[in-house]
Every structure is written in C-alpha cells, then in structure tokens.
GROMACS .gro file of C-alpha atoms in nm:
model
  246
    1MET     CA    1   7.201   0.643  28.586
    2GLY     CA    2   7.086   0.942  28.791
    3ALA     CA    3   6.845   1.081  28.531
    4SER     CA    4   6.584   1.244  28.756
    5SER     CA    5   6.737   1.593  28.740
    6GLY     CA    6   7.032   1.803  28.633
    7ILE     CA    7   7.284   1.675  28.382
    8GLY     CA    8   7.139   1.322  28.374
    9LEU     CA    9   6.788   1.435  28.284
   10ALA     CA   10   6.915   1.690  28.032
   11VAL     CA   11   7.133   1.434  27.852
   12ALA     CA   12   6.852   1.175  27.847
   13GLU     CA   13   6.610   1.425  27.696
   14ALA     CA   14   6.864   1.547  27.440
   15LEU     CA   15   6.928   1.191  27.321
   16ALA     CA   16   6.562   1.081  27.317
   17SER     CA   17   6.463   1.394  27.123
   18ARG     CA   18   6.719   1.293  26.859
   19GLY     CA   19   6.572   0.946  26.820
   20VAL     CA   20   6.820   0.757  27.038
   21ARG     CA   21   6.678   0.476  27.252
   22VAL     CA   22   6.756   0.558  27.613
   23GLY     CA   23   6.721   0.364  27.935
   24ILE     CA   24   6.694   0.599  28.232
   25ALA     CA   25   6.710   0.524  28.603
   26ALA     CA   26   6.702   0.701  28.938
   27ARG     CA   27   6.555   0.667  29.287
   28ARG     CA   28   6.279   0.917  29.207
   29ILE     CA   29   6.084   0.830  28.895
   30GLU     CA   30   5.839   1.119  28.848
   31LYS     CA   31   6.061   1.289  28.589
   32LEU     CA   32   6.140   0.953  28.431
   33ARG     CA   33   5.770   0.883  28.375
   34GLU     CA   34   5.725   1.228  28.228
   35LEU     CA   35   6.010   1.176  27.983
   36LYS     CA   36   5.871   0.835  27.888
   37SER     CA   37   5.532   0.994  27.814
   38ARG     CA   38   5.695   1.249  27.585
   39TYR     CA   39   5.913   0.998  27.398
   40PRO     CA   40   5.731   0.665  27.441
   41ASP     CA   41   5.917   0.492  27.156
   42PHE     CA   42   6.263   0.594  27.273
   43VAL     CA   43   6.260   0.579  27.654
   44GLU     CA   44   6.249   0.296  27.908
   45TYR     CA   45   6.287   0.363  28.280
   46GLU     CA   46   6.360   0.177  28.601
   47THR     CA   47   6.367   0.268  28.970
   48ILE     CA   48   6.725   0.211  29.085
   49ASP     CA   49   6.891   0.312  29.411
   50ILE     CA   50   7.262   0.261  29.346
   51ASP     CA   51   7.328   0.226  29.720
   52LYS     CA   52   7.126  -0.095  29.732
   53GLU     CA   53   7.256  -0.438  29.637
   54ASP     CA   54   6.970  -0.501  29.394
   55ALA     CA   55   7.091  -0.210  29.178
   56GLU     CA   56   7.294  -0.451  28.963
   57SER     CA   57   6.998  -0.677  28.882
   58ARG     CA   58   6.773  -0.377  28.821
   59LEU     CA   59   7.023  -0.230  28.574
   60LEU     CA   60   7.045  -0.558  28.386
   61HIS     CA   61   6.665  -0.577  28.381
   62LEU     CA   62   6.648  -0.227  28.230
   63ILE     CA   63   6.908  -0.323  27.970
   64GLY     CA   64   6.697  -0.624  27.877
   65ARG     CA   65   6.384  -0.414  27.835
   66LEU     CA   66   6.578  -0.168  27.624
   67GLY     CA   67   6.706  -0.445  27.398
   68GLY     CA   68   7.074  -0.396  27.484
   69MET     CA   69   7.320  -0.125  27.583
   70ASP     CA   70   7.600   0.042  27.389
   71ILE     CA   71   7.681   0.328  27.630
   72TYR     CA   72   7.651   0.339  28.007
   73PHE     CA   73   7.640   0.696  28.143
   74HIS     CA   74   7.671   0.739  28.520
   75VAL     CA   75   7.564   1.071  28.671
   76ALA     CA   76   7.434   0.968  29.014
   77GLY     CA   77   7.619   1.124  29.305
   78ILE     CA   78   7.581   1.333  29.621
   79GLY     CA   79   7.771   1.574  29.842
   80TYR     CA   80   7.964   1.896  29.858
   81GLU     CA   81   8.074   2.096  30.158
   82ASN     CA   82   8.111   1.932  30.499
   83PRO     CA   83   8.376   2.134  30.687
   84GLY     CA   84   8.222   2.016  31.014
   85LEU     CA   85   8.321   1.660  30.918
   86HIS     CA   86   7.991   1.514  31.034
   87PRO     CA   87   8.054   1.137  31.018
   88ALA     CA   88   7.712   1.043  30.880
   89MET     CA   89   7.752   1.282  30.588
   90GLU     CA   90   8.113   1.177  30.521
   91THR     CA   91   8.032   0.808  30.508
   92ARG     CA   92   7.716   0.859  30.302
   93ILE     CA   93   7.909   1.056  30.041
   94VAL     CA   94   8.174   0.784  30.017
   95GLN     CA   95   7.909   0.511  30.003
   96THR     CA   96   7.727   0.670  29.709
   97ASN     CA   97   8.013   0.832  29.521
   98ALA     CA   98   8.270   0.554  29.560
   99VAL     CA   99   8.122   0.219  29.669
  100ALA     CA  100   7.803   0.247  29.461
  101PHE     CA  101   8.000   0.402  29.174
  102ALA     CA  102   8.219   0.092  29.160
  103ARG     CA  103   7.913  -0.133  29.185
  104MET     CA  104   7.743   0.024  28.884
  105LEU     CA  105   8.045   0.075  28.657
  106SER     CA  106   8.167  -0.279  28.719
  107THR     CA  107   7.822  -0.411  28.630
  108ALA     CA  108   7.821  -0.209  28.308
  109TYR     CA  109   8.174  -0.323  28.224
  110ARG     CA  110   8.091  -0.691  28.274
  111TYR     CA  111   7.783  -0.658  28.056
  112LEU     CA  112   7.973  -0.487  27.772
  113ARG     CA  113   8.262  -0.731  27.798
  114GLY     CA  114   8.025  -1.026  27.796
  115ARG     CA  115   7.850  -0.927  27.477
  116GLY     CA  116   8.188  -0.893  27.300
  117LYS     CA  117   8.106  -0.586  27.091
  118GLY     CA  118   8.291  -0.313  27.278
  119GLY     CA  119   8.098  -0.010  27.394
  120GLN     CA  120   8.151   0.290  27.616
  121ILE     CA  121   8.132   0.377  27.984
  122ALA     CA  122   8.105   0.748  28.061
  123ALA     CA  123   8.067   0.912  28.401
  124ILE     CA  124   8.041   1.254  28.557
  125THR     CA  125   8.314   1.293  28.817
  126SER     CA  126   8.426   1.646  28.907
  127VAL     CA  127   8.712   1.893  28.895
  128ALA     CA  128   8.709   1.849  29.274
  129GLY     CA  129   8.861   1.504  29.225
  130THR     CA  130   9.190   1.650  29.110
  131LYS     CA  131   9.291   1.771  29.459
  132GLY     CA  132   9.194   1.704  29.819
  133ILE     CA  133   8.980   2.003  29.923
  134GLY     CA  134   8.938   2.078  30.292
  135ALA     CA  135   8.587   2.221  30.266
  136MET     CA  136   8.464   1.905  30.091
  137THR     CA  137   8.685   1.627  30.220
  138ALA     CA  138   8.477   1.318  30.140
  139TYR     CA  139   8.341   1.464  29.817
  140SER     CA  140   8.680   1.547  29.666
  141ALA     CA  141   8.826   1.216  29.786
  142SER     CA  142   8.536   1.015  29.643
  143LYS     CA  143   8.568   1.188  29.306
  144SER     CA  144   8.941   1.115  29.307
  145PHE     CA  145   8.851   0.749  29.364
  146ASP     CA  146   8.612   0.763  29.069
  147GLN     CA  147   8.879   0.904  28.840
  148ALA     CA  148   9.135   0.644  28.942
  149TYR     CA  149   8.873   0.368  28.901
  150MET     CA  150   8.810   0.480  28.544
  151VAL     CA  151   9.183   0.480  28.467
  152ALA     CA  152   9.193   0.122  28.594
  153LEU     CA  153   8.892   0.023  28.381
  154ASP     CA  154   9.057   0.176  28.076
  155GLN     CA  155   9.373  -0.024  28.141
  156LEU     CA  156   9.170  -0.341  28.195
  157SER     CA  157   8.980  -0.289  27.871
  158ARG     CA  158   9.303  -0.243  27.676
  159THR     CA  159   9.469  -0.543  27.842
  160GLU     CA  160   9.171  -0.765  27.761
  161ASN     CA  161   9.117  -0.610  27.415
  162ALA     CA  162   8.757  -0.558  27.524
  163GLY     CA  163   8.714  -0.247  27.308
  164ILE     CA  164   8.533  -0.058  27.586
  165SER     CA  165   8.601   0.317  27.579
  166ILE     CA  166   8.613   0.505  27.909
  167THR     CA  167   8.509   0.872  27.926
  168ASP     CA  168   8.567   1.072  28.245
  169ILE     CA  169   8.372   1.402  28.235
  170ARG     CA  170   8.483   1.656  28.496
  171PRO     CA  171   8.262   1.965  28.513
  172GLY     CA  172   8.314   2.257  28.745
  173TRP     CA  173   8.024   2.399  28.946
  174THR     CA  174   7.707   2.358  28.739
  175SER     CA  175   7.363   2.500  28.819
  176THR     CA  176   7.178   2.181  28.911
  177PRO     CA  177   6.974   2.074  29.219
  178LEU     CA  178   7.298   1.953  29.381
  179LEU     CA  179   7.402   2.313  29.445
  180HIS     CA  180   7.249   2.514  29.727
  181GLU     CA  181   6.961   2.730  29.613
  182ASN     CA  182   7.022   3.108  29.608
  183THR     CA  183   7.397   3.050  29.631
  184GLN     CA  184   7.658   3.162  29.379
  185TYR     CA  185   7.958   2.932  29.327
  186PRO     CA  186   8.297   3.023  29.176
  187LEU     CA  187   8.297   3.000  28.794
  188GLU     CA  188   7.944   2.856  28.811
  189MET     CA  189   7.803   2.743  28.475
  190ASP     CA  190   7.448   2.711  28.343
  191LEU     CA  191   7.322   2.365  28.253
  192ASP     CA  192   7.241   2.480  27.898
  193TYR     CA  193   7.608   2.575  27.858
  194VAL     CA  194   7.739   2.248  28.002
  195LEU     CA  195   7.504   2.009  27.820
  196PRO     CA  196   7.648   2.032  27.465
  197GLN     CA  197   8.000   1.989  27.603
  198VAL     CA  198   7.895   1.673  27.787
  199LEU     CA  199   7.734   1.536  27.471
  200ARG     CA  200   8.044   1.612  27.263
  201ALA     CA  201   8.267   1.436  27.516
  202ILE     CA  202   8.052   1.123  27.492
  203VAL     CA  203   8.014   1.124  27.114
  204ARG     CA  204   8.386   1.186  27.059
  205ARG     CA  205   8.476   0.926  27.322
  206ARG     CA  206   8.706   1.167  27.502
  207ARG     CA  207   8.918   0.994  27.765
  208VAL     CA  208   8.902   1.297  28.000
  209ALA     CA  209   8.691   1.607  27.940
  210VAL     CA  210   8.718   1.901  28.181
  211ILE     CA  211   8.429   2.144  28.149
  212ASP     CA  212   8.492   2.421  28.073
  213TRP     CA  213   8.817   2.580  27.943
  214ARG     CA  214   8.845   2.796  28.257
  215TRP     CA  215   8.823   2.494  28.483
  216ASN     CA  216   9.073   2.317  28.260
  217ILE     CA  217   9.325   2.593  28.332
  218VAL     CA  218   9.244   2.589  28.704
  219THR     CA  219   9.296   2.213  28.735
  220LEU     CA  220   9.618   2.226  28.535
  221LEU     CA  221   9.751   2.488  28.778
  222TRP     CA  222   9.638   2.281  29.078
  223ARG     CA  223   9.855   1.994  28.966
  224LEU     CA  224  10.161   2.216  28.970
  225ILE     CA  225  10.118   2.297  29.340
  226PRO     CA  226  10.304   2.053  29.570
  227ASP     CA  227  10.090   1.907  29.847
  228PHE     CA  228  10.305   2.062  30.120
  229LEU     CA  229  10.208   2.405  29.982
  230TRP     CA  230   9.852   2.313  29.889
  231VAL     CA  231   9.757   2.215  30.245
  232ARG     CA  232   9.875   2.555  30.371
  233MET     CA  233   9.660   2.754  30.128
  234PRO     CA  234   9.337   2.898  30.281
  235LEU     CA  235   9.123   2.825  29.976
  236THR     CA  236   8.793   2.734  30.139
  237LYS     CA  237   8.614   3.045  30.012
  238TYR     CA  238   8.707   2.958  29.654
  239PHE     CA  239   8.539   2.618  29.667
  240THR     CA  240   8.218   2.698  29.853
  241GLY     CA  241   7.925   2.914  29.759
  242VAL     CA  242   7.823   3.259  29.875
  243LYS     CA  243   7.465   3.376  29.916
  244LYS     CA  244   7.330   3.562  29.616
  245THR     CA  245   7.212   3.915  29.673
  246GLU     CA  246   6.878   4.038  29.541
   0.00000   0.00000   0.00000
C-alpha cells in the first residue's frame, strides 16, 4: 500500500523480479501500470486512496484478484516539518498517518485472521515516532500512534493465537519523493541502501527494525532523555533539512 514511489515501489519491484506475486496500490497508478507491464504474471494493481472509506473494499478486491494475501505491507504516509502549525496540514497528516493507517491495518488483520492461516503485517513508521519533535509535531505524533497500534495488534494476535506477525520498520531520513528536493537531511540514506534492510526485516519477521545502525543508536539515546529535558533542547536544526550547495 503506497507503491507509486519510494520504498513501496522499490520493494514491489524487488519482490516481483524474484517471482513473488505482488498486489500493489496507490492513489496514482502510472508507476503501477508500468510495473504490471514489466512483470505481467506477478503483479496486480488497484487504485486506492487510504483516506477514503472505500479503501477497505478496494483492498479486499485487490486481494481477491491476487488470489489471496500472506503479507500486508503498508508504506503510504505523508508529512514532515510544520513548525508554523498550520491546522490544515496538521489534521491532514493525522488523517492519513493515523486514521487511515488504522483503517488499512485493521482490514488486513481481519482478512488474515479470517482465513485462519496466520500471515504478516509490516509497515513503515519512522524513527520520528520515538519522540515528540517540535519541528514536525503531527508527523512524529502520528508515527508514535502507528507504533503503539502495531504493539496492540501484536498483543491481539498473540491473545487470539491468530499467528499474525507484526513488523514495525522505522527508517531514518531516506532519499524518496517525501523529502524536499535539493535538501540534505541529517544522516540521510539512499534508497538503494535502505531497500535490502527493509526486505530483510520483512523476511525475518522482525518485530521492530530501525534503519540503520546509526539511527538505532540515536533512538536508543533519545529514550534515555527525560521529557522535561527533551522539551528544553533546541533540536529543530537536527530534524529538518538544509539546502544543498552546488
């Protein structure tokens, strides 16, 4: 879900090229059609806007055309900096990254539970979800919601003996269309570097995978900082981009 660019498109192509049947979905379908034309026997696609209520039925329709689903991988999301706290941007980020996230993961969970054969739900959240970040208030809060939601799904699966594995993938800044063009972000990573780590996290059914080792250290240190100190730290410049020089 969210396969029109960035990590979603890269993972879909990597799987299809290895002979895995993949169902891909996004609001924009140009790249989906292109991938289908390159791997016609391994790709099915569907136009899905996760913010709309018909997203659930469209996902189930795609699953039917694919012949079933073993792994649901959610990449769709928006946002980043909004220090001006513009209400329209704040609410849109929460709508897509939290409300629609819950809509799609709950749909996937019900499908996997209903078929009674286990399965896996994986999602891209973010290292930003580990702390509230002033420069990206709604974004960091929505990613924190996503991470807590996945913990709850994992607990539910274990309580019900549903056999559904939950994989929370938390990359740091990655060079995808979500980042501002011509802007350099702290510890920014290339997509080619991130992709194999995402695939390994899914294949190995990692519960939580922070990408990469540097961001793993950073997030571990964040957790050691009490909130009363954290809110006093002027860290905005470390979480936003700077213009690249020629």
